[in-house]
Short mmCIF file of C-alpha atoms in Angstrom, two decimals:
data_model
loop_
_atom_site.label_atom_id
_atom_site.label_comp_id
_atom_site.label_asym_id
_atom_site.label_seq_id
_atom_site.Cartn_x
_atom_site.Cartn_y
_atom_site.Cartn_z
CA UNK A 1 -28.14 25.39 5.97
CA UNK A 2 -29.18 23.06 8.70
CA UNK A 3 -27.64 19.52 9.52
CA UNK A 4 -27.48 17.38 12.51
CA UNK A 5 -24.98 15.95 15.10
CA UNK A 6 -23.79 12.20 14.16
CA UNK A 7 -21.05 11.78 16.75
CA UNK A 8 -19.45 13.40 19.85
CA UNK A 9 -16.08 12.82 21.06
CA UNK A 10 -15.04 15.25 23.93
CA UNK A 11 -14.68 18.49 21.85
CA UNK A 12 -14.90 16.90 18.42
CA UNK A 13 -18.26 16.84 16.86
CA UNK A 14 -19.40 15.43 13.36
CA UNK A 15 -22.16 16.76 11.81
CA UNK A 16 -24.37 15.31 8.79
CA UNK A 17 -26.31 17.51 6.31
CA UNK A 18 -28.71 16.78 3.65
CA UNK A 19 -27.11 15.03 0.42
CA UNK A 20 -26.70 17.46 -2.55
CA UNK A 21 -25.98 20.60 -0.20
CA UNK A 22 -22.85 22.41 -0.46
CA UNK A 23 -21.07 21.67 3.00
CA UNK A 24 -19.67 24.62 5.09
CA UNK A 25 -16.03 25.26 4.00
CA UNK A 26 -13.32 24.67 6.27
CA UNK A 27 -12.87 27.42 8.83
CA UNK A 28 -16.77 28.45 8.77
CA UNK A 29 -18.45 28.61 12.10
CA UNK A 30 -21.55 26.51 13.12
CA UNK A 31 -24.03 26.87 16.00
CA UNK A 32 -25.74 24.29 17.97
CA UNK A 33 -27.54 23.96 21.17
CA UNK A 34 -27.31 21.53 24.10
CA UNK A 35 -30.17 20.23 25.90
CA UNK A 36 -30.44 23.08 28.36
CA UNK A 37 -30.70 25.54 25.36
CA UNK A 38 -27.30 26.79 25.65
CA UNK A 39 -25.54 27.68 22.20
CA UNK A 40 -22.17 26.04 21.40
CA UNK A 41 -20.12 27.40 18.67
CA UNK A 42 -18.43 24.78 16.33
CA UNK A 43 -15.62 25.34 13.65
CA UNK A 44 -15.43 23.22 10.62
CA UNK A 45 -11.98 21.38 10.38
CA UNK A 46 -12.61 18.60 7.84
CA UNK A 47 -14.83 17.07 5.39
CA UNK A 48 -15.47 13.49 5.99
CA UNK A 49 -17.65 12.72 3.16
CA UNK A 50 -20.04 14.27 0.54
CA UNK A 51 -22.64 15.10 3.31
CA UNK A 52 -20.52 14.78 6.49
CA UNK A 53 -18.01 17.24 8.14
CA UNK A 54 -15.79 17.22 11.32
CA UNK A 55 -15.95 20.14 13.82
CA UNK A 56 -14.17 21.41 16.70
CA UNK A 57 -16.57 22.60 19.68
CA UNK A 58 -15.47 25.94 21.04
CA UNK A 59 -17.49 25.29 24.26
CA UNK A 60 -18.19 22.69 26.71
CA UNK A 61 -20.06 19.80 24.82
CA UNK A 62 -21.51 18.36 28.08
CA UNK A 63 -25.16 18.16 27.41
CA UNK A 64 -24.87 18.04 23.80
CA UNK A 65 -27.17 15.25 22.43
CA UNK A 66 -27.00 13.41 18.85
CA UNK A 67 -29.31 14.46 16.43
CA UNK A 68 -29.13 18.07 17.77
CA UNK A 69 -29.84 20.62 14.82
CA UNK A 70 -26.67 22.14 13.39
CA UNK A 71 -26.92 25.62 11.82
CA UNK A 72 -24.28 26.98 9.54
CA UNK A 73 -23.66 30.86 10.06
CA UNK A 74 -22.35 31.41 6.69
CA UNK A 75 -19.17 32.66 7.64
CA UNK A 76 -15.88 32.04 10.03
CA UNK A 77 -15.50 32.83 13.46
CA UNK A 78 -15.82 36.65 14.17
CA UNK A 79 -14.90 39.04 17.15
CA UNK A 80 -16.30 42.48 17.75
CA UNK A 81 -13.87 45.45 17.22
CA UNK A 82 -13.62 49.19 17.45
CA UNK A 83 -14.07 51.60 20.17
CA UNK A 84 -16.91 49.37 21.99
CA UNK A 85 -14.18 46.78 22.88
CA UNK A 86 -11.84 49.65 24.83
CA UNK A 87 -11.86 48.73 28.51
CA UNK A 88 -13.55 45.64 28.31
CA UNK A 89 -12.46 42.04 29.27
CA UNK A 90 -14.05 39.54 26.74
CA UNK A 91 -13.53 35.93 25.55
CA UNK A 92 -12.48 34.80 22.07
CA UNK A 93 -16.36 34.92 21.02
CA UNK A 94 -16.43 38.65 22.12
CA UNK A 95 -18.82 37.78 25.12
CA UNK A 96 -18.16 40.15 28.18
CA UNK A 97 -16.42 38.55 31.09
CA UNK A 98 -16.68 42.07 33.03
CA UNK A 99 -20.40 41.88 33.63
CA UNK A 100 -20.70 44.79 31.02
CA UNK A 101 -22.99 45.32 27.89
CA UNK A 102 -23.01 42.79 25.07
CA UNK A 103 -20.81 43.77 22.04
CA UNK A 104 -22.23 43.90 18.54
CA UNK A 105 -20.90 45.19 15.43
CA UNK A 106 -18.53 46.03 13.95
CA UNK A 107 -16.76 42.69 13.87
CA UNK A 108 -13.94 41.24 11.77
CA UNK A 109 -13.17 37.33 10.93
CA UNK A 110 -10.51 35.50 13.50
CA UNK A 111 -8.77 33.88 10.63
CA UNK A 112 -7.42 36.52 8.45
CA UNK A 113 -4.47 36.52 5.82
CA UNK A 114 -1.19 38.44 6.98
CA UNK A 115 -0.34 41.89 5.55
CA UNK A 116 1.55 41.73 2.07
CA UNK A 117 5.04 42.32 2.00
CA UNK A 118 4.81 45.36 0.18
CA UNK A 119 2.85 46.90 2.82
CA UNK A 120 4.97 46.15 5.79
CA UNK A 121 7.34 48.35 7.61
CA UNK A 122 10.58 46.60 9.38
CA UNK A 123 11.26 47.17 12.94
CA UNK A 124 14.08 49.67 13.35
CA UNK A 125 13.08 51.95 16.28
CA UNK A 126 13.68 51.03 19.87
CA UNK A 127 10.90 50.74 22.28
CA UNK A 128 12.25 51.99 25.77
CA UNK A 129 10.87 49.97 28.59
CA UNK A 130 13.03 51.47 31.72
CA UNK A 131 14.66 48.12 32.39
CA UNK A 132 18.21 48.52 32.43
CA UNK A 133 19.50 44.91 31.32
CA UNK A 134 16.76 44.90 28.44
CA UNK A 135 17.36 48.27 27.13
CA UNK A 136 21.24 47.61 27.05
CA UNK A 137 21.38 44.22 25.76
CA UNK A 138 18.08 43.14 24.32
CA UNK A 139 16.17 46.22 23.23
CA UNK A 140 12.64 45.75 22.27
CA UNK A 141 11.84 46.86 18.57
CA UNK A 142 8.78 49.13 18.10
CA UNK A 143 6.64 47.27 15.63
CA UNK A 144 8.65 44.10 16.19
CA UNK A 145 8.19 40.59 17.89
CA UNK A 146 9.75 40.18 21.30
CA UNK A 147 9.84 36.89 23.45
CA UNK A 148 10.30 36.17 27.25
CA UNK A 149 11.63 32.79 27.50
CA UNK A 150 11.77 30.85 30.76
CA UNK A 151 10.78 27.56 32.67
CA UNK A 152 8.31 27.62 35.51
CA UNK A 153 8.83 30.00 38.25
CA UNK A 154 11.59 32.29 36.80
CA UNK A 155 9.37 35.20 36.52
CA UNK A 156 7.93 35.51 33.05
CA UNK A 157 4.70 36.78 33.95
CA UNK A 158 6.08 39.26 36.50
CA UNK A 159 8.17 40.73 33.98
CA UNK A 160 5.51 40.86 31.54
CA UNK A 161 3.44 42.73 33.91
CA UNK A 162 6.37 45.19 34.58
CA UNK A 163 6.74 45.70 30.91
CA UNK A 164 3.13 46.66 30.77
CA UNK A 165 3.22 49.08 33.85
CA UNK A 166 6.07 50.68 32.48
CA UNK A 167 5.27 51.01 28.84
CA UNK A 168 1.37 51.33 29.02
CA UNK A 169 1.45 54.65 30.91
CA UNK A 170 3.82 56.06 28.29
CA UNK A 171 2.02 54.66 25.25
CA UNK A 172 -0.54 56.73 23.40
CA UNK A 173 -2.18 54.02 21.41
CA UNK A 174 -4.12 51.05 22.37
CA UNK A 175 -3.29 48.05 24.38
CA UNK A 176 -4.39 44.50 23.97
CA UNK A 177 -3.71 41.56 26.15
CA UNK A 178 -4.24 38.00 25.37
CA UNK A 179 -4.38 35.61 28.21
CA UNK A 180 -4.02 31.98 26.69
CA UNK A 181 -4.56 29.31 29.33
CA UNK A 182 -4.43 31.91 32.24
CA UNK A 183 -5.29 30.99 35.98
CA UNK A 184 -8.56 32.79 36.93
CA UNK A 185 -6.42 33.96 39.61
CA UNK A 186 -3.90 35.86 37.57
CA UNK A 187 -6.61 37.06 35.16
CA UNK A 188 -8.39 38.92 38.16
CA UNK A 189 -5.19 40.38 39.35
CA UNK A 190 -4.31 41.83 36.15
CA UNK A 191 -7.70 43.47 35.82
CA UNK A 192 -7.51 45.03 39.11
CA UNK A 193 -3.98 46.11 38.68
CA UNK A 194 -4.81 47.89 35.36
CA UNK A 195 -8.08 49.37 36.78
CA UNK A 196 -5.93 50.76 39.78
CA UNK A 197 -3.20 52.20 37.39
CA UNK A 198 -6.01 53.84 35.46
CA UNK A 199 -4.83 52.37 32.00
CA UNK A 200 -7.83 50.07 31.55
CA UNK A 201 -9.96 52.60 29.41
CA UNK A 202 -7.19 52.20 26.52
CA UNK A 203 -6.84 48.47 26.96
CA UNK A 204 -8.75 45.42 25.87
CA UNK A 205 -8.32 42.10 27.78
CA UNK A 206 -9.23 38.75 26.00
CA UNK A 207 -9.07 35.82 27.93
CA UNK A 208 -9.01 32.00 27.14
CA UNK A 209 -8.77 30.56 30.71
CA UNK A 210 -7.28 27.36 31.58
CA UNK A 211 -10.38 25.68 32.34
CA UNK A 212 -11.83 26.22 28.82
CA UNK A 213 -11.76 23.65 26.10
CA UNK A 214 -8.44 23.52 23.70
CA UNK A 215 -10.29 24.96 20.77
CA UNK A 216 -11.10 28.17 22.71
CA UNK A 217 -7.40 28.66 23.92
CA UNK A 218 -6.17 27.84 20.65
CA UNK A 219 -8.21 30.75 19.07
CA UNK A 220 -7.76 33.23 21.94
CA UNK A 221 -4.55 34.55 20.52
CA UNK A 222 -6.03 34.96 17.08
CA UNK A 223 -9.04 36.81 18.59
CA UNK A 224 -6.62 39.30 20.55
CA UNK A 225 -4.49 39.80 17.27
CA UNK A 226 -7.62 40.71 15.26
CA UNK A 227 -8.45 43.33 17.67
CA UNK A 228 -4.90 44.65 17.38
CA UNK A 229 -5.19 44.71 13.74
CA UNK A 230 -8.55 46.61 13.60
CA UNK A 231 -6.72 49.38 15.96
CA UNK A 232 -3.71 49.37 13.58
CA UNK A 233 -5.74 49.40 10.29
CA UNK A 234 -8.97 51.20 10.89
CA UNK A 235 -7.83 53.73 13.82
CA UNK A 236 -4.51 53.90 12.61
CA UNK A 237 -3.19 53.60 16.15
CA UNK A 238 0.20 52.08 17.44
CA UNK A 239 -0.80 48.95 19.49
CA UNK A 240 1.00 47.19 22.24
CA UNK A 241 0.10 43.45 22.23
CA UNK A 242 0.92 41.19 25.36
CA UNK A 243 0.55 37.64 25.07
CA UNK A 244 0.74 35.22 28.19
CA UNK A 245 1.40 32.46 27.50
CA UNK A 246 2.04 31.56 23.81
CA UNK A 247 3.51 28.05 24.47
CA UNK A 248 -0.17 27.33 25.70
CA UNK A 249 -1.46 28.11 22.29
CA UNK A 250 1.09 25.51 20.87
CA UNK A 251 -0.07 23.15 23.59
CA UNK A 252 -3.77 23.75 22.88
CA UNK A 253 -3.19 23.17 19.11
CA UNK A 254 -1.42 20.07 19.94
CA UNK A 255 -4.46 18.65 21.88
CA UNK A 256 -6.70 19.87 19.02
CA UNK A 257 -4.64 17.90 16.57
CA UNK A 258 -4.42 14.68 18.88
CA UNK A 259 -8.18 14.72 19.13
CA UNK A 260 -8.76 15.04 15.33
CA UNK A 261 -6.34 11.91 14.99
CA UNK A 262 -3.34 13.39 13.43
CA UNK A 263 -0.10 11.58 13.89
CA UNK A 264 2.35 13.20 16.58
CA UNK A 265 5.47 14.65 15.10
CA UNK A 266 8.75 15.47 17.00
CA UNK A 267 8.61 15.24 20.62
CA UNK A 268 4.84 14.58 20.48
CA UNK A 269 4.00 17.97 18.99
CA UNK A 270 1.64 18.23 16.09
CA UNK A 271 2.63 17.80 12.62
CA UNK A 272 1.30 21.49 11.72
CA UNK A 273 3.27 23.18 14.62
CA UNK A 274 5.29 25.30 12.17
CA UNK A 275 1.94 26.28 10.35
CA UNK A 276 0.18 27.01 13.40
CA UNK A 277 2.90 29.07 15.08
CA UNK A 278 3.44 31.00 11.51
CA UNK A 279 -0.28 31.77 11.12
CA UNK A 280 -0.10 33.51 14.37
CA UNK A 281 3.44 35.28 14.25
CA UNK A 282 3.45 36.38 10.58
CA UNK A 283 0.03 38.42 11.27
CA UNK A 284 1.94 40.51 13.85
CA UNK A 285 3.38 43.50 11.63
CA UNK A 286 3.71 47.20 11.11
CA UNK A 287 2.53 49.24 8.41
CA UNK A 288 3.80 52.99 7.68
CA UNK A 289 0.52 54.43 9.44
CA UNK A 290 0.79 52.35 12.60
CA UNK A 291 2.81 49.55 14.55
CA UNK A 292 1.93 46.49 16.52
CA UNK A 293 4.66 45.96 19.19
CA UNK A 294 4.09 42.47 20.56
CA UNK A 295 5.73 41.10 24.01
CA UNK A 296 5.11 37.31 24.31
CA UNK A 297 5.92 35.29 27.33
CA UNK A 298 6.71 31.68 26.24
CA UNK A 299 7.06 28.99 28.71
CA UNK A 300 10.25 26.53 28.10
CA UNK A 301 9.37 23.00 29.09
CA UNK A 302 12.08 21.61 31.58
CA UNK A 303 14.01 24.50 30.91
CA UNK A 304 14.97 23.06 27.42
CA UNK A 305 15.50 26.04 25.03
CA UNK A 306 15.97 23.45 22.17
CA UNK A 307 12.40 22.26 22.60
CA UNK A 308 10.63 22.28 19.01
CA UNK A 309 7.81 24.41 20.06
CA UNK A 310 10.51 27.02 21.69
CA UNK A 311 12.75 26.63 18.62
CA UNK A 312 10.03 27.48 16.26
CA UNK A 313 8.86 30.39 17.97
CA UNK A 314 12.35 31.77 17.99
CA UNK A 315 12.14 31.98 14.20
CA UNK A 316 9.65 34.64 14.32
CA UNK A 317 10.88 37.07 16.88
CA UNK A 318 13.15 40.05 16.67
CA UNK A 319 14.25 40.07 20.38
CA UNK A 320 14.90 37.10 22.73
CA UNK A 321 14.85 37.74 26.58
CA UNK A 322 15.74 34.33 28.05
CA UNK A 323 15.15 34.12 31.71
CA UNK A 324 17.74 32.18 33.86
CA UNK A 325 16.90 29.97 36.82
CA UNK A 326 20.72 30.51 38.20
CA UNK A 327 20.08 34.36 37.96
CA UNK A 328 16.65 33.89 40.01
CA UNK A 329 18.45 31.69 42.73
CA UNK A 330 21.14 34.51 43.19
CA UNK A 331 18.26 37.13 43.66
CA UNK A 332 19.41 38.92 40.21
CA UNK A 333 15.96 40.26 39.16
CA UNK A 334 15.02 40.77 36.62
CA UNK A 335 16.15 37.29 36.03
CA UNK A 336 17.40 38.02 32.39
CA UNK A 337 20.48 35.85 31.04
CA UNK A 338 22.57 38.48 29.61
CA UNK A 339 24.54 36.41 27.33
CA UNK A 340 21.54 34.30 25.77
CA UNK A 341 19.38 37.60 25.34
CA UNK A 342 19.68 39.63 22.19
CA UNK A 343 17.89 41.75 19.82
CA UNK A 344 18.15 42.35 15.96
CA UNK A 345 18.06 46.06 16.88
CA UNK A 346 21.61 45.82 18.59
CA UNK A 347 23.45 47.36 15.58
CA UNK A 348 25.52 50.37 15.54
CA UNK A 349 23.32 51.84 12.66
CA UNK A 350 20.32 51.49 14.72
CA UNK A 351 20.92 52.05 18.37
CA UNK A 352 24.03 54.10 17.54
CA UNK A 353 27.92 53.26 17.73
CA UNK A 354 28.28 53.98 21.52
CA UNK A 355 25.15 51.96 22.70
CA UNK A 356 26.58 48.73 20.75
CA UNK A 357 29.93 49.11 21.82
CA UNK A 358 28.94 49.24 25.48
CA UNK A 359 26.71 46.39 25.05
CA UNK A 360 29.81 44.31 23.43
CA UNK A 361 31.92 45.25 26.27
CA UNK A 362 29.64 44.21 28.78
CA UNK A 363 28.99 40.87 26.97
CA UNK A 364 32.75 40.24 26.84
CA UNK A 365 33.39 40.83 30.58
CA UNK A 366 30.57 38.89 31.72
CA UNK A 367 31.34 35.94 29.24
CA UNK A 368 35.08 35.95 30.76
CA UNK A 369 33.47 35.79 34.14
CA UNK A 370 31.17 32.84 32.93
CA UNK A 371 34.48 30.99 31.65
CA UNK A 372 36.42 31.57 35.02
CA UNK A 373 33.64 30.54 37.28
CA UNK A 374 34.65 26.73 37.30
CA UNK A 375 38.30 27.67 38.24
CA UNK A 376 36.87 30.26 40.92
CA UNK A 377 35.05 27.51 42.38
CA UNK A 378 37.99 24.82 42.50
CA UNK A 379 40.80 27.42 43.47
CA UNK A 380 39.27 30.47 44.34
CA UNK A 381 39.70 34.14 42.93
CA UNK A 382 43.16 34.63 44.30
CA UNK A 383 44.80 32.17 41.82
CA UNK A 384 43.51 34.00 38.95
CA UNK A 385 45.92 36.54 37.04
CA UNK A 386 45.50 40.14 37.81
CA UNK A 387 43.64 40.92 34.64
CA UNK A 388 41.29 38.03 35.18
CA UNK A 389 40.54 39.32 38.65
CA UNK A 390 39.85 42.60 37.33
CA UNK A 391 37.47 41.22 34.80
CA UNK A 392 35.72 39.11 37.41
CA UNK A 393 35.18 42.19 39.79
CA UNK A 394 33.88 44.25 37.07
CA UNK A 395 31.58 41.46 35.81
CA UNK A 396 30.12 40.84 39.29
CA UNK A 397 29.36 44.55 39.54
CA UNK A 398 27.93 44.92 36.09
CA UNK A 399 25.46 42.08 36.98
CA UNK A 400 24.47 43.65 40.04
CA UNK A 401 24.18 46.83 38.47
CA UNK A 402 21.58 45.64 35.96
CA UNK A 403 19.34 44.49 38.64
CA UNK A 404 16.46 46.88 39.90
CA UNK A 405 13.24 46.75 41.90
CA UNK A 406 10.16 46.10 40.08
CA UNK A 407 7.00 48.19 40.29
CA UNK A 408 4.72 45.22 40.50
CA UNK A 409 6.51 43.55 43.24
CA UNK A 410 6.61 46.48 45.43
CA UNK A 411 3.78 45.23 47.72
CA UNK A 412 6.10 42.13 48.30
CA UNK A 413 9.49 43.63 48.72
CA UNK A 414 8.65 46.97 49.89
CA UNK A 415 10.76 48.55 47.51
CA UNK A 416 9.52 50.96 44.97
CA UNK A 417 10.14 50.34 41.47
CA UNK A 418 12.50 52.46 39.40
CA UNK A 419 12.45 53.64 35.70
CA UNK A 420 15.94 54.17 34.13
CA UNK A 421 16.52 55.71 30.64
CA UNK A 422 18.78 54.13 28.23
CA UNK A 423 21.39 56.89 28.33
CA UNK A 424 21.31 56.67 32.23
CA UNK A 425 22.07 52.97 31.85
CA UNK A 426 24.86 53.32 29.29
CA UNK A 427 26.47 55.86 31.46
CA UNK A 428 26.48 53.32 34.56
CA UNK A 429 27.69 50.52 32.54
CA UNK A 430 30.47 52.56 30.82
CA UNK A 431 31.88 53.69 34.16
CA UNK A 432 31.78 50.24 35.39
CA UNK A 433 33.74 49.13 32.67
CA UNK A 434 36.38 51.79 32.77
CA UNK A 435 37.02 50.67 36.36
CA UNK A 436 35.51 53.93 38.21
CA UNK A 437 33.50 51.52 40.58
CA UNK A 438 36.29 49.09 41.35
CA UNK A 439 36.43 50.40 45.08
CA UNK A 440 32.83 50.45 45.17
CA UNK A 441 31.40 47.19 47.22
CA UNK A 442 29.23 44.96 44.96
CA UNK A 443 26.14 45.09 47.18
CA UNK A 444 26.14 49.03 46.85
CA UNK A 445 25.25 48.42 43.18
CA UNK A 446 22.47 45.96 43.98
CA UNK A 447 18.92 46.64 43.26
CA UNK A 448 18.70 50.37 42.27
CA UNK A 449 18.37 52.81 39.70
CA UNK A 450 20.95 54.97 38.07
CA UNK A 451 24.70 54.77 39.00
CA UNK A 452 24.58 58.29 40.65
CA UNK A 453 21.43 57.34 42.81
CA UNK A 454 23.06 53.97 43.91
CA UNK A 455 26.23 55.88 44.75
CA UNK A 456 24.39 58.58 46.56
CA UNK A 457 22.39 55.80 48.59
CA UNK A 458 25.80 54.14 49.46
CA UNK A 459 27.07 57.68 50.98
CA UNK A 460 23.96 58.19 52.99
CA UNK A 461 22.16 61.46 53.82
#
């Protein structure tokens, strides 16, 4: 089926087909060429009349002319899957970005229904990361969705890369990374680091970079998810799915919505915000045979956690890791807010009674410290009761114990990253809560591994 371009308004392209022909259904892909002969993919988003459709271009429309021939592909957008994509860096069309061989079949459509509820397995196992503050207060669920929430410059991408560094080495399945609106510099750095760590052969990197059209950025997340689903369903392998940054997925959807003339909703977001987010998040699920464990970085505009896009993403996540600008300013890295971060797994029947009780004790002490901070700033610690002074002392030591050097920042800090198991984290926090470290200087517990290693470091050789 062929038609011709009748209107071009940036990435929005209208096309007309002969009267009497069945128009391409919404979601189907079309192909057109610009004056230089370069192909551009279009996706049908609406029917304007019996013979006219509206599409969004998944490529630059510069050089596209009115009257250009439009050819229907007969189906939706597809992405190559299977073993051929392992170790490759591709875009949402499946075109290589690493200079390698072109990819072919097998392929799967980008837009697919989510798994039926009867086929899903709820997240009930902990995925250990080796990061003390995460494993203690916001354990990441295996087969669940976790979000890293934070404003600009608080360390979302650094923490995401550290999680990749700590988990990919110990993970025996596939790893898929979606770079949504990534800077080219960040994309190349990630590629080189994964190559140096020798984990690239089992990973797939899908990029829709910042200079791409909003249609490409909007579909990049679905392209990566489709590849992850193929590993889960066809190869029956556990998959680690990393997305950086999901807010840019929402932002791209908002740009597409605005270009199509849809009226804005709350705070200027697209009226289809809830549907756009659900179409992505509800497909990330686990089956009895394999699991998709997702970790998603989410930019928080102006540090406003109540932003509609951020609030909508909260509804679909099992673990929330909220990053704090105040913690970053104090040098407490990872800059995770221990009181606002939590996980659905933090229940005695899942993580165990001891873990749940220690986590609750840590939160209680840290919450008490937050209550007293204003009083301390005005009157000083000496004006507090003995019990409150003890709580403040232990809270400050706990907060410093939960910091640790990161492997991905070693070239900048000169400190080698450490991996701390959950039992070691629990033992250290339990000792601090019991008062065994009340005489230990706060700085001695800063930026290290286990409590035994920190105390040994203080004693010296």
